[in-house]
mmCIF file of C-alpha atoms in Angstrom:
data_model
loop_
_atom_site.group_PDB
_atom_site.id
_atom_site.type_symbol
_atom_site.label_atom_id
_atom_site.label_comp_id
_atom_site.label_asym_id
_atom_site.label_seq_id
_atom_site.Cartn_x
_atom_site.Cartn_y
_atom_site.Cartn_z
ATOM 1 C CA UNK A 87 -36.956 7.407 -36.042
ATOM 2 C CA UNK A 88 -38.895 8.338 -33.481
ATOM 3 C CA UNK A 89 -37.337 10.200 -30.494
ATOM 4 C CA UNK A 90 -37.837 6.832 -28.625
ATOM 5 C CA UNK A 91 -35.910 4.934 -30.859
ATOM 6 C CA UNK A 92 -33.149 7.402 -30.938
ATOM 7 C CA UNK A 93 -33.070 7.665 -27.250
ATOM 8 C CA UNK A 94 -32.328 3.707 -26.645
ATOM 9 C CA UNK A 95 -30.069 3.834 -29.559
ATOM 10 C CA UNK A 96 -27.690 6.644 -27.512
ATOM 11 C CA UNK A 97 -28.329 4.959 -24.448
ATOM 12 C CA UNK A 98 -26.614 1.221 -25.938
ATOM 13 C CA UNK A 99 -23.846 3.685 -27.325
ATOM 14 C CA UNK A 100 -23.215 5.282 -24.183
ATOM 15 C CA UNK A 101 -22.952 1.774 -22.443
ATOM 16 C CA UNK A 102 -20.479 0.492 -24.428
ATOM 17 C CA UNK A 103 -16.953 0.914 -23.147
ATOM 18 C CA UNK A 104 -14.267 3.582 -24.752
ATOM 19 C CA UNK A 105 -12.141 1.886 -27.495
ATOM 20 C CA UNK A 106 -8.838 2.946 -25.222
ATOM 21 C CA UNK A 107 -9.981 0.678 -22.602
ATOM 22 C CA UNK A 108 -10.612 -2.336 -23.917
ATOM 23 C CA UNK A 109 -7.216 -1.902 -25.680
ATOM 24 C CA UNK A 110 -5.665 -1.118 -22.690
ATOM 25 C CA UNK A 111 -7.370 -4.643 -20.980
ATOM 26 C CA UNK A 112 -6.043 -6.431 -24.119
ATOM 27 C CA UNK A 113 -2.237 -5.085 -23.956
ATOM 28 C CA UNK A 114 -2.362 -5.832 -20.091
ATOM 29 C CA UNK A 115 -3.645 -9.508 -20.534
ATOM 30 C CA UNK A 116 -0.839 -9.739 -23.069
ATOM 31 C CA UNK A 117 1.762 -8.591 -20.843
ATOM 32 C CA UNK A 118 0.441 -11.208 -18.142
ATOM 33 C CA UNK A 119 0.603 -13.937 -20.190
ATOM 34 C CA UNK A 120 4.140 -13.231 -21.744
ATOM 35 C CA UNK A 121 5.612 -12.855 -17.914
ATOM 36 C CA UNK A 122 4.036 -16.051 -16.962
ATOM 37 C CA UNK A 123 5.648 -17.973 -19.605
ATOM 38 C CA UNK A 124 9.036 -16.622 -18.102
ATOM 39 C CA UNK A 125 8.576 -18.320 -15.129
ATOM 40 C CA UNK A 126 9.341 -21.877 -14.242
ATOM 41 C CA UNK A 127 7.542 -23.598 -11.658
ATOM 42 C CA UNK A 128 9.597 -25.160 -8.671
ATOM 43 C CA UNK A 129 9.854 -28.527 -8.714
ATOM 44 C CA UNK A 130 8.426 -30.541 -5.076
ATOM 45 C CA UNK A 131 11.321 -32.067 -3.238
ATOM 46 C CA UNK A 132 11.079 -35.512 -3.384
ATOM 47 C CA UNK A 133 8.755 -37.505 -1.016
ATOM 48 C CA UNK A 134 8.491 -40.618 0.758
ATOM 49 C CA UNK A 135 5.238 -42.462 1.271
ATOM 50 C CA UNK A 136 5.272 -45.288 4.208
ATOM 51 C CA UNK A 137 2.686 -47.544 4.876
ATOM 52 C CA UNK A 138 1.963 -51.108 6.180
ATOM 53 C CA UNK A 139 2.136 -53.003 9.678
ATOM 54 C CA UNK A 140 4.099 -54.588 11.940
ATOM 55 C CA UNK A 141 2.472 -58.207 11.995
ATOM 56 C CA UNK A 142 3.907 -59.555 15.046
ATOM 57 C CA UNK A 143 7.107 -61.250 16.318
ATOM 58 C CA UNK A 144 8.675 -64.676 16.909
ATOM 59 C CA UNK A 145 8.816 -64.548 21.040
ATOM 60 C CA UNK A 146 11.883 -66.182 22.402
ATOM 61 C CA UNK A 147 11.720 -68.588 25.465
ATOM 62 C CA UNK A 148 10.600 -67.895 28.420
ATOM 63 C CA UNK A 149 8.237 -64.950 27.341
ATOM 64 C CA UNK A 150 4.793 -65.503 26.933
ATOM 65 C CA UNK A 151 3.427 -61.754 25.946
ATOM 66 C CA UNK A 152 5.090 -59.440 23.905
ATOM 67 C CA UNK A 153 4.417 -55.749 23.123
ATOM 68 C CA UNK A 154 6.677 -53.227 20.401
ATOM 69 C CA UNK A 155 7.614 -49.803 20.741
ATOM 70 C CA UNK A 156 8.865 -48.448 17.399
ATOM 71 C CA UNK A 157 10.398 -45.154 15.948
ATOM 72 C CA UNK A 158 11.085 -44.119 12.622
ATOM 73 C CA UNK A 159 14.792 -43.005 12.826
ATOM 74 C CA UNK A 160 16.239 -40.059 9.855
ATOM 75 C CA UNK A 161 18.106 -36.990 9.633
ATOM 76 C CA UNK A 162 15.866 -34.217 11.069
ATOM 77 C CA UNK A 163 18.398 -31.884 9.065
ATOM 78 C CA UNK A 164 17.655 -33.260 6.120
ATOM 79 C CA UNK A 165 13.860 -34.479 6.066
ATOM 80 C CA UNK A 166 11.101 -33.671 7.366
ATOM 81 C CA UNK A 167 7.825 -35.311 8.162
ATOM 82 C CA UNK A 168 4.651 -33.939 6.126
ATOM 83 C CA UNK A 169 1.490 -36.250 7.719
ATOM 84 C CA UNK A 170 1.680 -39.406 9.709
ATOM 85 C CA UNK A 171 3.622 -40.847 12.942
ATOM 86 C CA UNK A 172 7.171 -41.467 13.110
ATOM 87 C CA UNK A 173 6.767 -43.381 16.441
ATOM 88 C CA UNK A 174 4.087 -45.599 18.678
ATOM 89 C CA UNK A 175 3.255 -48.842 20.464
ATOM 90 C CA UNK A 176 1.434 -52.055 19.843
ATOM 91 C CA UNK A 177 -0.477 -53.509 22.414
ATOM 92 C CA UNK A 178 0.135 -56.445 24.905
ATOM 93 C CA UNK A 179 -0.413 -59.707 22.781
ATOM 94 C CA UNK A 180 -0.291 -63.117 24.037
ATOM 95 C CA UNK A 181 1.929 -65.519 22.237
ATOM 96 C CA UNK A 182 -0.485 -68.201 20.314
ATOM 97 C CA UNK A 183 0.549 -71.891 19.849
ATOM 98 C CA UNK A 184 2.773 -71.516 16.772
ATOM 99 C CA UNK A 185 4.846 -69.296 18.939
ATOM 100 C CA UNK A 186 3.922 -66.159 16.946
ATOM 101 C CA UNK A 187 2.437 -63.480 18.766
ATOM 102 C CA UNK A 188 0.331 -61.211 16.816
ATOM 103 C CA UNK A 189 0.094 -57.276 16.606
ATOM 104 C CA UNK A 190 -1.011 -56.143 12.997
ATOM 105 C CA UNK A 191 0.153 -52.549 14.385
ATOM 106 C CA UNK A 192 -0.460 -50.038 11.465
ATOM 107 C CA UNK A 193 2.498 -47.840 10.456
ATOM 108 C CA UNK A 194 1.836 -45.011 7.889
ATOM 109 C CA UNK A 195 4.343 -41.904 7.204
ATOM 110 C CA UNK A 196 4.952 -39.307 4.861
ATOM 111 C CA UNK A 197 8.226 -37.860 4.881
ATOM 112 C CA UNK A 198 9.991 -34.874 2.339
ATOM 113 C CA UNK A 199 13.601 -34.748 2.005
ATOM 114 C CA UNK A 200 16.163 -32.271 1.132
ATOM 115 C CA UNK A 201 19.061 -34.788 0.146
ATOM 116 C CA UNK A 202 19.209 -38.618 0.885
ATOM 117 C CA UNK A 203 21.479 -38.322 3.574
ATOM 118 C CA UNK A 204 20.136 -40.021 6.807
ATOM 119 C CA UNK A 205 17.891 -42.144 4.859
ATOM 120 C CA UNK A 206 15.126 -43.626 7.163
ATOM 121 C CA UNK A 207 15.216 -46.584 9.503
ATOM 122 C CA UNK A 208 13.048 -48.189 11.465
ATOM 123 C CA UNK A 209 13.886 -48.933 15.092
ATOM 124 C CA UNK A 210 12.032 -51.336 17.308
ATOM 125 C CA UNK A 211 12.268 -52.258 21.117
ATOM 126 C CA UNK A 212 10.560 -55.361 21.991
ATOM 127 C CA UNK A 213 9.283 -56.249 25.667
ATOM 128 C CA UNK A 214 7.389 -59.020 27.469
ATOM 129 C CA UNK A 215 6.872 -60.995 30.394
ATOM 130 C CA UNK A 216 7.332 -64.827 31.412
ATOM 131 C CA UNK A 217 4.821 -67.041 32.531
ATOM 132 C CA UNK A 218 5.424 -65.598 36.260
ATOM 133 C CA UNK A 219 4.917 -62.237 35.311
ATOM 134 C CA UNK A 220 8.217 -61.219 35.515
ATOM 135 C CA UNK A 221 8.623 -58.243 32.846
ATOM 136 C CA UNK A 222 12.227 -58.172 30.963
ATOM 137 C CA UNK A 223 13.225 -56.714 27.477
ATOM 138 C CA UNK A 224 13.200 -59.540 24.372
ATOM 139 C CA UNK A 225 15.252 -57.618 22.172
ATOM 140 C CA UNK A 226 15.992 -54.405 19.866
ATOM 141 C CA UNK A 227 16.137 -53.846 16.348
ATOM 142 C CA UNK A 228 17.043 -51.794 13.137
ATOM 143 C CA UNK A 229 15.972 -52.023 9.697
ATOM 144 C CA UNK A 230 16.993 -49.569 7.017
ATOM 145 C CA UNK A 231 13.966 -48.903 4.577
ATOM 146 C CA UNK A 232 14.278 -50.131 0.775
ATOM 147 C CA UNK A 233 15.831 -47.320 -1.475
ATOM 148 C CA UNK A 234 13.490 -48.587 -3.944
ATOM 149 C CA UNK A 235 9.490 -48.226 -4.211
ATOM 150 C CA UNK A 236 7.305 -51.286 -3.675
ATOM 151 C CA UNK A 237 6.114 -53.819 -1.172
ATOM 152 C CA UNK A 238 8.361 -55.932 0.780
ATOM 153 C CA UNK A 239 8.094 -58.727 3.842
ATOM 154 C CA UNK A 240 10.810 -59.190 5.766
ATOM 155 C CA UNK A 241 11.579 -60.337 9.090
ATOM 156 C CA UNK A 242 14.026 -57.846 11.534
ATOM 157 C CA UNK A 243 16.174 -59.937 13.734
ATOM 158 C CA UNK A 244 16.170 -58.701 17.106
ATOM 159 C CA UNK A 245 19.102 -58.316 19.848
ATOM 160 C CA UNK A 246 19.489 -58.042 23.303
ATOM 161 C CA UNK A 247 22.880 -57.243 25.508
ATOM 162 C CA UNK A 248 23.788 -60.276 27.518
ATOM 163 C CA UNK A 249 25.280 -60.469 30.968
ATOM 164 C CA UNK A 250 29.272 -61.131 31.321
ATOM 165 C CA UNK A 251 30.303 -64.936 31.544
ATOM 166 C CA UNK A 252 28.036 -67.641 32.508
ATOM 167 C CA UNK A 253 27.032 -65.654 35.651
ATOM 168 C CA UNK A 254 25.368 -63.514 33.918
ATOM 169 C CA UNK A 255 23.472 -65.515 31.520
ATOM 170 C CA UNK A 256 22.499 -67.408 34.949
ATOM 171 C CA UNK A 257 21.194 -64.272 36.158
ATOM 172 C CA UNK A 258 18.902 -64.096 33.484
ATOM 173 C CA UNK A 259 17.628 -67.403 33.116
ATOM 174 C CA UNK A 260 16.782 -67.851 36.780
ATOM 175 C CA UNK A 261 15.758 -64.111 37.696
ATOM 176 C CA UNK A 262 14.446 -62.580 34.367
ATOM 177 C CA UNK A 263 17.254 -60.080 34.772
ATOM 178 C CA UNK A 264 18.447 -58.884 31.148
ATOM 179 C CA UNK A 265 20.763 -55.709 30.675
ATOM 180 C CA UNK A 266 19.682 -52.624 28.931
ATOM 181 C CA UNK A 267 20.978 -49.817 26.807
ATOM 182 C CA UNK A 268 20.840 -46.539 28.721
ATOM 183 C CA UNK A 269 21.139 -44.744 25.096
ATOM 184 C CA UNK A 270 18.834 -45.789 22.808
ATOM 185 C CA UNK A 271 20.893 -44.016 19.829
ATOM 186 C CA UNK A 272 22.901 -47.262 20.297
ATOM 187 C CA UNK A 273 20.540 -49.326 18.694
ATOM 188 C CA UNK A 274 21.478 -48.530 14.869
ATOM 189 C CA UNK A 275 24.975 -47.257 16.008
ATOM 190 C CA UNK A 276 27.515 -49.178 14.086
ATOM 191 C CA UNK A 277 30.050 -46.530 13.587
ATOM 192 C CA UNK A 278 33.627 -46.819 14.791
ATOM 193 C CA UNK A 279 36.238 -44.266 15.822
ATOM 194 C CA UNK A 280 39.577 -43.138 13.477
ATOM 195 C CA UNK A 281 41.440 -46.030 15.271
ATOM 196 C CA UNK A 282 39.686 -48.828 14.713
ATOM 197 C CA UNK A 283 37.598 -48.762 17.925
ATOM 198 C CA UNK A 284 33.981 -49.149 17.415
ATOM 199 C CA UNK A 285 31.937 -46.320 19.318
ATOM 200 C CA UNK A 286 28.614 -48.114 19.021
ATOM 201 C CA UNK A 287 26.946 -51.558 19.827
ATOM 202 C CA UNK A 288 29.643 -53.486 18.343
ATOM 203 C CA UNK A 289 31.606 -53.482 21.409
ATOM 204 C CA UNK A 290 28.990 -54.935 23.431
ATOM 205 C CA UNK A 291 27.997 -58.597 23.991
ATOM 206 C CA UNK A 292 24.962 -59.376 22.168
ATOM 207 C CA UNK A 293 22.660 -62.338 22.005
ATOM 208 C CA UNK A 294 20.052 -62.965 19.268
ATOM 209 C CA UNK A 295 16.524 -62.627 20.363
ATOM 210 C CA UNK A 296 12.833 -62.455 18.936
ATOM 211 C CA UNK A 297 12.389 -61.903 15.310
ATOM 212 C CA UNK A 298 9.787 -58.975 14.265
ATOM 213 C CA UNK A 299 7.901 -59.442 10.994
ATOM 214 C CA UNK A 300 7.133 -56.156 8.780
ATOM 215 C CA UNK A 301 4.917 -55.858 5.994
ATOM 216 C CA UNK A 302 5.202 -52.474 4.360
ATOM 217 C CA UNK A 303 4.532 -50.770 0.918
ATOM 218 C CA UNK A 304 6.878 -47.646 -0.273
ATOM 219 C CA UNK A 305 6.158 -45.325 -2.827
ATOM 220 C CA UNK A 306 8.630 -42.217 -4.042
ATOM 221 C CA UNK A 307 6.941 -39.232 -5.640
ATOM 222 C CA UNK A 308 9.486 -36.474 -7.539
ATOM 223 C CA UNK A 309 12.547 -38.541 -7.177
ATOM 224 C CA UNK A 310 13.260 -38.749 -10.824
ATOM 225 C CA UNK A 311 11.796 -34.909 -11.320
ATOM 226 C CA UNK A 312 15.219 -34.011 -9.015
ATOM 227 C CA UNK A 313 17.433 -36.179 -10.653
ATOM 228 C CA UNK A 314 17.153 -39.347 -8.179
ATOM 229 C CA UNK A 315 16.789 -42.483 -10.124
ATOM 230 C CA UNK A 316 16.566 -45.602 -7.886
ATOM 231 C CA UNK A 317 14.952 -48.451 -10.132
ATOM 232 C CA UNK A 318 16.664 -50.628 -13.111
ATOM 233 C CA UNK A 319 15.751 -49.685 -16.622
ATOM 234 C CA UNK A 320 13.457 -51.981 -18.353
ATOM 235 C CA UNK A 321 16.678 -54.135 -19.992
ATOM 236 C CA UNK A 322 17.491 -54.886 -16.332
ATOM 237 C CA UNK A 323 21.377 -53.781 -17.609
ATOM 238 C CA UNK A 324 21.983 -52.150 -14.410
ATOM 239 C CA UNK A 325 21.032 -48.209 -12.326
ATOM 240 C CA UNK A 326 18.855 -46.056 -14.373
#
């Protein structure tokens, strides 16, 4: 072989990595693969997706304009908000000729939970005004979200405190004066004490008021991976 050819061969052999270095790379890759097989991926927490609309409300006399403030009530020690809004307010809308007030207000939230304690509820406070411009409370409402995924359309019956006796009703009808709650926590509180007396809204004198229409979609993620089964089996015999 010519000197030039010999130099080229020597150059190619010198650029090749040592055999011991190649074996070391192979052994290290085998070790990393074996260690990765021993690790188990952590299961994400159960996720709840809520999206839909607060369609509107059926007004109660004598209100002709309504708006709604809403809030997603849950146990903050068990649930966390990943994305979205948990409270909001619609715009003021006129009551139509059919007695329905349309809002079409969007609701969208993504939550994760550690436990199912304190399952989310949707609380609403509806206010409005009559034909004389007097603003007053229309009603409070609370509705627990379904535990099964899917699409739901439901009407939430709202209530409001009523004055004591005939005099209180006359004040509400003639003057537009309606009692209101000082603490919004009473909207969903229906618990009672150990001696049988209620500490929630059950002790209040109330009356039915407006009906709020919800159209919502619920999606579950990582529930079954965490051992939570909330749907029926294919044969429909009972809980899965």
